[in-house]
Amino acid sequence: MPEGRTAPQAYRYLFFEEGPLLQFWVRFHPNPQSETTMQRTTRWLAAATLLALSAGAHAQVNQVRVWAAACANCHGTDGRAEPGMIGLAGRNKDELLQQLLAFKNGQRPATIMHQLSKGYSDEQLAQIAAYFAAQKK
């Protein structure tokens, strides 16, 4: 933000006054009053916004998969366990979350789950539970 300007003033400076973004736009769009140019610019800005939002959502899904990967050693990839071990894929999200929180709070005995679950916030455990609930058995 230019020094000495508030956020709204900086926005006006960048986009409407002598600002660099306005100068850039005018340079590549010599006739900014043309409806075609305005429509094209609007479509471009909308596409760029959607791309940025979808990239953020994709990063969030990848983060949950990274957290859930810690479960793969015992519960199998994507929660599909080998025979003799408890599978997590396709189970009820709320039930999984309650069990994870019980491990974290020491209310449920375990060999290693109480240690692992303490490494996550309650929100992260909720996202992990939702991830496994969404997986096919």
Short mmCIF file of N, CA and C in Angstrom, two decimals:
data_model
loop_
_atom_site.label_atom_id
_atom_site.label_comp_id
_atom_site.label_asym_id
_atom_site.label_seq_id
_atom_site.Cartn_x
_atom_site.Cartn_y
_atom_site.Cartn_z
N MET A 1 0.85 -1.16 0.00
CA MET A 1 0.00 0.00 0.00
C MET A 1 0.90 1.23 0.00
N PRO A 2 0.60 2.22 -0.84
CA PRO A 2 1.40 3.44 -0.84
C PRO A 2 1.38 4.09 0.54
N GLU A 3 2.52 4.60 0.94
CA GLU A 3 2.67 5.15 2.28
C GLU A 3 1.69 6.29 2.51
N GLY A 4 1.10 6.29 3.71
CA GLY A 4 0.20 7.37 4.09
C GLY A 4 -1.22 7.21 3.57
N ARG A 5 -1.55 6.09 2.96
CA ARG A 5 -2.91 5.89 2.43
C ARG A 5 -3.61 4.80 3.22
N THR A 6 -4.91 4.96 3.40
CA THR A 6 -5.71 3.91 4.02
C THR A 6 -5.99 2.84 2.96
N ALA A 7 -6.53 1.71 3.38
CA ALA A 7 -6.80 0.62 2.43
C ALA A 7 -7.73 1.07 1.30
N PRO A 8 -8.86 1.76 1.59
CA PRO A 8 -9.71 2.21 0.47
C PRO A 8 -9.00 3.20 -0.45
N GLN A 9 -8.17 4.07 0.13
CA GLN A 9 -7.43 5.02 -0.70
C GLN A 9 -6.43 4.28 -1.58
N ALA A 10 -5.77 3.27 -1.01
CA ALA A 10 -4.80 2.50 -1.79
C ALA A 10 -5.50 1.76 -2.92
N TYR A 11 -6.69 1.22 -2.65
CA TYR A 11 -7.45 0.52 -3.68
C TYR A 11 -7.78 1.48 -4.83
N ARG A 12 -8.27 2.67 -4.47
CA ARG A 12 -8.58 3.66 -5.51
C ARG A 12 -7.32 4.04 -6.28
N TYR A 13 -6.21 4.17 -5.58
CA TYR A 13 -4.94 4.51 -6.24
C TYR A 13 -4.55 3.43 -7.24
N LEU A 14 -4.61 2.18 -6.80
CA LEU A 14 -4.16 1.08 -7.67
C LEU A 14 -5.06 0.90 -8.89
N PHE A 15 -6.37 1.05 -8.70
CA PHE A 15 -7.30 0.69 -9.76
C PHE A 15 -7.91 1.87 -10.51
N PHE A 16 -7.99 3.05 -9.89
CA PHE A 16 -8.75 4.11 -10.53
C PHE A 16 -7.97 5.39 -10.81
N GLU A 17 -7.02 5.74 -9.97
CA GLU A 17 -6.33 7.00 -10.17
C GLU A 17 -5.15 6.78 -11.11
N GLU A 18 -3.99 7.23 -10.70
CA GLU A 18 -2.79 7.11 -11.54
C GLU A 18 -2.09 5.78 -11.30
N GLY A 19 -2.76 4.86 -10.62
CA GLY A 19 -2.15 3.62 -10.16
C GLY A 19 -1.59 2.71 -11.24
N PRO A 20 -0.65 1.87 -10.85
CA PRO A 20 0.03 0.99 -11.79
C PRO A 20 -0.89 -0.04 -12.44
N LEU A 21 -1.90 -0.52 -11.71
CA LEU A 21 -2.80 -1.50 -12.32
C LEU A 21 -3.66 -0.86 -13.41
N LEU A 22 -4.10 0.36 -13.16
CA LEU A 22 -4.87 1.06 -14.18
C LEU A 22 -4.00 1.33 -15.40
N GLN A 23 -2.77 1.76 -15.19
CA GLN A 23 -1.86 2.03 -16.31
C GLN A 23 -1.59 0.76 -17.11
N PHE A 24 -1.41 -0.36 -16.42
CA PHE A 24 -1.19 -1.64 -17.10
C PHE A 24 -2.41 -2.00 -17.95
N TRP A 25 -3.60 -1.84 -17.37
CA TRP A 25 -4.83 -2.20 -18.08
C TRP A 25 -5.01 -1.33 -19.32
N VAL A 26 -4.80 -0.03 -19.17
CA VAL A 26 -4.97 0.90 -20.30
C VAL A 26 -3.95 0.60 -21.39
N ARG A 27 -2.75 0.22 -21.01
CA ARG A 27 -1.71 -0.07 -22.00
C ARG A 27 -2.10 -1.23 -22.91
N PHE A 28 -2.71 -2.25 -22.34
CA PHE A 28 -3.06 -3.42 -23.14
C PHE A 28 -4.49 -3.41 -23.64
N HIS A 29 -5.27 -2.43 -23.21
CA HIS A 29 -6.64 -2.28 -23.68
C HIS A 29 -6.83 -0.83 -24.09
N PRO A 30 -6.39 -0.48 -25.29
CA PRO A 30 -6.40 0.92 -25.70
C PRO A 30 -7.78 1.54 -25.74
N ASN A 31 -8.83 0.75 -25.90
CA ASN A 31 -10.17 1.31 -25.93
C ASN A 31 -10.98 0.71 -24.79
N PRO A 32 -10.77 1.17 -23.55
CA PRO A 32 -11.43 0.56 -22.41
C PRO A 32 -12.93 0.75 -22.39
N GLN A 33 -13.45 1.65 -23.22
CA GLN A 33 -14.90 1.86 -23.26
C GLN A 33 -15.61 0.85 -24.14
N SER A 34 -14.85 0.11 -24.92
CA SER A 34 -15.44 -0.89 -25.81
C SER A 34 -16.10 -1.98 -24.98
N GLU A 35 -17.35 -2.30 -25.30
CA GLU A 35 -18.07 -3.33 -24.56
C GLU A 35 -17.38 -4.68 -24.71
N THR A 36 -16.85 -4.96 -25.88
CA THR A 36 -16.17 -6.23 -26.11
C THR A 36 -14.94 -6.35 -25.21
N THR A 37 -14.17 -5.30 -25.11
CA THR A 37 -12.99 -5.32 -24.25
C THR A 37 -13.39 -5.50 -22.80
N MET A 38 -14.42 -4.81 -22.37
CA MET A 38 -14.89 -4.92 -20.99
C MET A 38 -15.38 -6.34 -20.70
N GLN A 39 -16.12 -6.92 -21.65
CA GLN A 39 -16.62 -8.28 -21.45
C GLN A 39 -15.46 -9.26 -21.37
N ARG A 40 -14.49 -9.10 -22.25
CA ARG A 40 -13.34 -9.99 -22.27
C ARG A 40 -12.56 -9.88 -20.97
N THR A 41 -12.38 -8.66 -20.50
CA THR A 41 -11.66 -8.44 -19.25
C THR A 41 -12.42 -9.04 -18.07
N THR A 42 -13.73 -8.86 -18.06
CA THR A 42 -14.55 -9.43 -16.98
C THR A 42 -14.46 -10.94 -16.98
N ARG A 43 -14.54 -11.56 -18.15
CA ARG A 43 -14.41 -13.03 -18.24
C ARG A 43 -13.04 -13.47 -17.76
N TRP A 44 -12.00 -12.74 -18.14
CA TRP A 44 -10.64 -13.10 -17.73
C TRP A 44 -10.49 -13.01 -16.22
N LEU A 45 -11.00 -11.94 -15.63
CA LEU A 45 -10.92 -11.78 -14.17
C LEU A 45 -11.72 -12.86 -13.45
N ALA A 46 -12.89 -13.21 -13.98
CA ALA A 46 -13.70 -14.27 -13.37
C ALA A 46 -12.97 -15.61 -13.43
N ALA A 47 -12.37 -15.90 -14.57
CA ALA A 47 -11.63 -17.16 -14.72
C ALA A 47 -10.43 -17.20 -13.78
N ALA A 48 -9.72 -16.10 -13.66
CA ALA A 48 -8.57 -16.05 -12.77
C ALA A 48 -8.99 -16.24 -11.31
N THR A 49 -10.12 -15.66 -10.94
CA THR A 49 -10.62 -15.81 -9.58
C THR A 49 -11.01 -17.26 -9.30
N LEU A 50 -11.72 -17.89 -10.24
CA LEU A 50 -12.11 -19.29 -10.06
C LEU A 50 -10.90 -20.19 -9.97
N LEU A 51 -9.90 -19.92 -10.78
CA LEU A 51 -8.68 -20.72 -10.75
C LEU A 51 -8.00 -20.60 -9.38
N ALA A 52 -7.92 -19.40 -8.87
CA ALA A 52 -7.30 -19.20 -7.56
C ALA A 52 -8.08 -19.90 -6.46
N LEU A 53 -9.41 -19.82 -6.51
CA LEU A 53 -10.23 -20.48 -5.50
C LEU A 53 -10.11 -21.99 -5.57
N SER A 54 -10.11 -22.55 -6.79
CA SER A 54 -10.01 -24.01 -6.91
C SER A 54 -8.63 -24.49 -6.49
N ALA A 55 -7.60 -23.71 -6.71
CA ALA A 55 -6.26 -24.10 -6.26
C ALA A 55 -6.21 -24.15 -4.75
N GLY A 56 -6.87 -23.22 -4.10
CA GLY A 56 -6.92 -23.23 -2.64
C GLY A 56 -7.66 -24.44 -2.10
N ALA A 57 -8.78 -24.80 -2.74
CA ALA A 57 -9.53 -25.97 -2.31
C ALA A 57 -8.73 -27.24 -2.53
N HIS A 58 -8.01 -27.31 -3.65
CA HIS A 58 -7.18 -28.48 -3.93
C HIS A 58 -6.07 -28.61 -2.90
N ALA A 59 -5.48 -27.51 -2.50
CA ALA A 59 -4.42 -27.55 -1.49
C ALA A 59 -4.97 -28.05 -0.16
N GLN A 60 -6.21 -27.65 0.18
CA GLN A 60 -6.83 -28.10 1.43
C GLN A 60 -7.05 -29.61 1.41
N VAL A 61 -7.53 -30.16 0.30
CA VAL A 61 -7.74 -31.61 0.18
C VAL A 61 -6.41 -32.33 0.31
N ASN A 62 -5.38 -31.82 -0.33
CA ASN A 62 -4.06 -32.45 -0.23
C ASN A 62 -3.54 -32.42 1.19
N GLN A 63 -3.78 -31.35 1.93
CA GLN A 63 -3.33 -31.27 3.32
C GLN A 63 -3.99 -32.34 4.17
N VAL A 64 -5.29 -32.55 3.99
CA VAL A 64 -6.00 -33.57 4.76
C VAL A 64 -5.45 -34.95 4.40
N ARG A 65 -5.14 -35.17 3.14
CA ARG A 65 -4.56 -36.46 2.75
C ARG A 65 -3.20 -36.68 3.41
N VAL A 66 -2.42 -35.63 3.56
CA VAL A 66 -1.13 -35.74 4.24
C VAL A 66 -1.34 -36.12 5.70
N TRP A 67 -2.30 -35.47 6.37
CA TRP A 67 -2.59 -35.81 7.76
C TRP A 67 -3.04 -37.26 7.87
N ALA A 68 -3.92 -37.69 6.96
CA ALA A 68 -4.48 -39.04 7.00
C ALA A 68 -3.44 -40.10 6.65
N ALA A 69 -2.38 -39.73 5.98
CA ALA A 69 -1.34 -40.69 5.60
C ALA A 69 -0.69 -41.32 6.82
N ALA A 70 -0.69 -40.62 7.95
CA ALA A 70 -0.12 -41.18 9.17
C ALA A 70 -0.89 -42.42 9.63
N CYS A 71 -2.11 -42.56 9.19
CA CYS A 71 -2.96 -43.69 9.58
C CYS A 71 -2.72 -44.93 8.71
N ALA A 72 -2.04 -44.76 7.59
CA ALA A 72 -1.90 -45.83 6.59
C ALA A 72 -1.13 -47.03 7.11
N ASN A 73 -0.16 -46.82 7.99
CA ASN A 73 0.63 -47.95 8.48
C ASN A 73 -0.23 -49.02 9.12
N CYS A 74 -1.23 -48.62 9.88
CA CYS A 74 -2.09 -49.59 10.57
C CYS A 74 -3.43 -49.80 9.87
N HIS A 75 -4.01 -48.72 9.37
CA HIS A 75 -5.37 -48.78 8.85
C HIS A 75 -5.45 -48.84 7.33
N GLY A 76 -4.32 -48.92 6.65
CA GLY A 76 -4.30 -49.07 5.20
C GLY A 76 -4.41 -47.76 4.46
N THR A 77 -4.00 -47.81 3.20
CA THR A 77 -4.07 -46.63 2.34
C THR A 77 -5.53 -46.21 2.17
N ASP A 78 -5.81 -44.95 2.37
CA ASP A 78 -7.16 -44.38 2.29
C ASP A 78 -8.13 -45.09 3.21
N GLY A 79 -7.61 -45.70 4.29
CA GLY A 79 -8.48 -46.31 5.30
C GLY A 79 -8.96 -47.71 4.97
N ARG A 80 -8.46 -48.30 3.90
CA ARG A 80 -8.85 -49.67 3.53
C ARG A 80 -7.79 -50.62 4.09
N ALA A 81 -8.09 -51.18 5.26
CA ALA A 81 -7.11 -51.97 6.01
C ALA A 81 -7.02 -53.40 5.50
N GLU A 82 -5.90 -54.01 5.83
CA GLU A 82 -5.70 -55.44 5.57
C GLU A 82 -6.54 -56.23 6.57
N PRO A 83 -6.84 -57.50 6.25
CA PRO A 83 -7.61 -58.32 7.19
C PRO A 83 -6.94 -58.35 8.57
N GLY A 84 -7.75 -58.28 9.60
CA GLY A 84 -7.24 -58.29 10.96
C GLY A 84 -7.05 -56.90 11.56
N MET A 85 -7.20 -55.87 10.75
CA MET A 85 -7.04 -54.50 11.24
C MET A 85 -8.34 -53.75 10.96
N ILE A 86 -8.62 -52.75 11.74
CA ILE A 86 -9.85 -51.97 11.59
C ILE A 86 -9.71 -51.01 10.42
N GLY A 87 -10.64 -51.11 9.47
CA GLY A 87 -10.67 -50.18 8.34
C GLY A 87 -11.42 -48.91 8.72
N LEU A 88 -11.01 -47.80 8.16
CA LEU A 88 -11.65 -46.52 8.45
C LEU A 88 -12.49 -46.01 7.29
N ALA A 89 -12.25 -46.52 6.10
CA ALA A 89 -12.93 -46.03 4.90
C ALA A 89 -14.43 -46.28 4.99
N GLY A 90 -15.20 -45.25 4.68
CA GLY A 90 -16.64 -45.36 4.60
C GLY A 90 -17.36 -45.41 5.94
N ARG A 91 -16.65 -45.24 7.03
CA ARG A 91 -17.31 -45.26 8.34
C ARG A 91 -17.97 -43.92 8.62
N ASN A 92 -18.84 -43.90 9.59
CA ASN A 92 -19.57 -42.69 9.96
C ASN A 92 -18.60 -41.62 10.47
N LYS A 93 -18.71 -40.43 9.89
CA LYS A 93 -17.80 -39.33 10.22
C LYS A 93 -17.87 -38.95 11.69
N ASP A 94 -19.08 -38.82 12.22
CA ASP A 94 -19.23 -38.41 13.62
C ASP A 94 -18.69 -39.47 14.58
N GLU A 95 -18.92 -40.73 14.24
CA GLU A 95 -18.40 -41.83 15.07
C GLU A 95 -16.87 -41.82 15.07
N LEU A 96 -16.28 -41.66 13.89
CA LEU A 96 -14.82 -41.59 13.81
C LEU A 96 -14.27 -40.42 14.63
N LEU A 97 -14.90 -39.27 14.50
CA LEU A 97 -14.44 -38.09 15.23
C LEU A 97 -14.52 -38.32 16.74
N GLN A 98 -15.63 -38.89 17.21
CA GLN A 98 -15.77 -39.15 18.65
C GLN A 98 -14.68 -40.09 19.14
N GLN A 99 -14.35 -41.11 18.35
CA GLN A 99 -13.30 -42.04 18.74
C GLN A 99 -11.93 -41.35 18.76
N LEU A 100 -11.66 -40.54 17.75
CA LEU A 100 -10.39 -39.81 17.72
C LEU A 100 -10.25 -38.86 18.91
N LEU A 101 -11.33 -38.17 19.23
CA LEU A 101 -11.30 -37.25 20.38
C LEU A 101 -11.14 -38.01 21.69
N ALA A 102 -11.76 -39.19 21.78
CA ALA A 102 -11.62 -40.01 22.99
C ALA A 102 -10.17 -40.47 23.16
N PHE A 103 -9.52 -40.82 22.05
CA PHE A 103 -8.09 -41.17 22.12
C PHE A 103 -7.27 -39.96 22.58
N LYS A 104 -7.56 -38.82 21.98
CA LYS A 104 -6.80 -37.61 22.28
C LYS A 104 -6.93 -37.20 23.75
N ASN A 105 -8.14 -37.34 24.29
CA ASN A 105 -8.41 -36.92 25.67
C ASN A 105 -8.08 -38.00 26.70
N GLY A 106 -7.60 -39.16 26.24
CA GLY A 106 -7.25 -40.24 27.16
C GLY A 106 -8.43 -41.01 27.69
N GLN A 107 -9.61 -40.85 27.09
CA GLN A 107 -10.81 -41.54 27.54
C GLN A 107 -10.94 -42.95 26.97
N ARG A 108 -10.14 -43.25 25.97
CA ARG A 108 -10.19 -44.57 25.35
C ARG A 108 -8.77 -45.14 25.37
N PRO A 109 -8.61 -46.36 25.88
CA PRO A 109 -7.26 -46.93 25.94
C PRO A 109 -6.75 -47.28 24.54
N ALA A 110 -5.44 -47.17 24.39
CA ALA A 110 -4.83 -47.46 23.09
C ALA A 110 -3.35 -47.73 23.28
N THR A 111 -2.75 -48.29 22.26
CA THR A 111 -1.30 -48.49 22.29
C THR A 111 -0.58 -47.28 21.72
N ILE A 112 -1.08 -46.76 20.60
CA ILE A 112 -0.40 -45.64 19.96
C ILE A 112 -1.35 -44.51 19.57
N MET A 113 -2.64 -44.80 19.45
CA MET A 113 -3.59 -43.79 18.97
C MET A 113 -3.64 -42.56 19.87
N HIS A 114 -3.51 -42.73 21.17
CA HIS A 114 -3.55 -41.56 22.05
C HIS A 114 -2.36 -40.64 21.79
N GLN A 115 -1.22 -41.21 21.40
CA GLN A 115 -0.05 -40.40 21.06
C GLN A 115 -0.25 -39.67 19.74
N LEU A 116 -0.73 -40.39 18.74
CA LEU A 116 -0.92 -39.79 17.41
C LEU A 116 -1.99 -38.70 17.43
N SER A 117 -3.11 -38.97 18.08
CA SER A 117 -4.22 -38.02 18.04
C SER A 117 -3.90 -36.70 18.75
N LYS A 118 -2.99 -36.73 19.71
CA LYS A 118 -2.61 -35.49 20.40
C LYS A 118 -1.83 -34.54 19.50
N GLY A 119 -1.34 -35.03 18.37
CA GLY A 119 -0.60 -34.19 17.44
C GLY A 119 -1.48 -33.37 16.51
N TYR A 120 -2.80 -33.51 16.64
CA TYR A 120 -3.74 -32.81 15.76
C TYR A 120 -4.69 -31.96 16.59
N SER A 121 -5.13 -30.85 16.01
CA SER A 121 -6.17 -30.05 16.66
C SER A 121 -7.51 -30.76 16.47
N ASP A 122 -8.52 -30.34 17.22
CA ASP A 122 -9.85 -30.94 17.07
C ASP A 122 -10.38 -30.72 15.65
N GLU A 123 -10.12 -29.55 15.08
CA GLU A 123 -10.56 -29.26 13.70
C GLU A 123 -9.86 -30.18 12.71
N GLN A 124 -8.58 -30.41 12.89
CA GLN A 124 -7.86 -31.32 12.00
C GLN A 124 -8.39 -32.74 12.12
N LEU A 125 -8.70 -33.17 13.34
CA LEU A 125 -9.28 -34.51 13.53
C LEU A 125 -10.64 -34.60 12.84
N ALA A 126 -11.42 -33.53 12.89
CA ALA A 126 -12.72 -33.52 12.21
C ALA A 126 -12.53 -33.65 10.70
N GLN A 127 -11.53 -32.98 10.15
CA GLN A 127 -11.26 -33.08 8.72
C GLN A 127 -10.76 -34.47 8.34
N ILE A 128 -9.95 -35.07 9.20
CA ILE A 128 -9.47 -36.43 8.94
C ILE A 128 -10.64 -37.41 8.97
N ALA A 129 -11.53 -37.27 9.96
CA ALA A 129 -12.71 -38.14 10.06
C ALA A 129 -13.58 -37.99 8.81
N ALA A 130 -13.78 -36.77 8.35
CA ALA A 130 -14.58 -36.55 7.14
C ALA A 130 -13.90 -37.16 5.92
N TYR A 131 -12.58 -37.08 5.86
CA TYR A 131 -11.83 -37.66 4.74
C TYR A 131 -12.06 -39.17 4.68
N PHE A 132 -11.88 -39.86 5.81
CA PHE A 132 -12.06 -41.31 5.80
C PHE A 132 -13.51 -41.70 5.55
N ALA A 133 -14.46 -40.93 6.07
CA ALA A 133 -15.87 -41.22 5.84
C ALA A 133 -16.22 -41.13 4.35
N ALA A 134 -15.53 -40.28 3.62
CA ALA A 134 -15.81 -40.09 2.19
C ALA A 134 -15.15 -41.15 1.31
N GLN A 135 -14.25 -41.96 1.87
CA GLN A 135 -13.56 -42.98 1.07
C GLN A 135 -14.45 -44.20 0.89
N LYS A 136 -14.32 -44.86 -0.25
CA LYS A 136 -15.07 -46.10 -0.50
C LYS A 136 -14.44 -47.24 0.28
N LYS A 137 -15.30 -48.13 0.79
CA LYS A 137 -14.80 -49.30 1.54
C LYS A 137 -14.05 -50.24 0.64
#
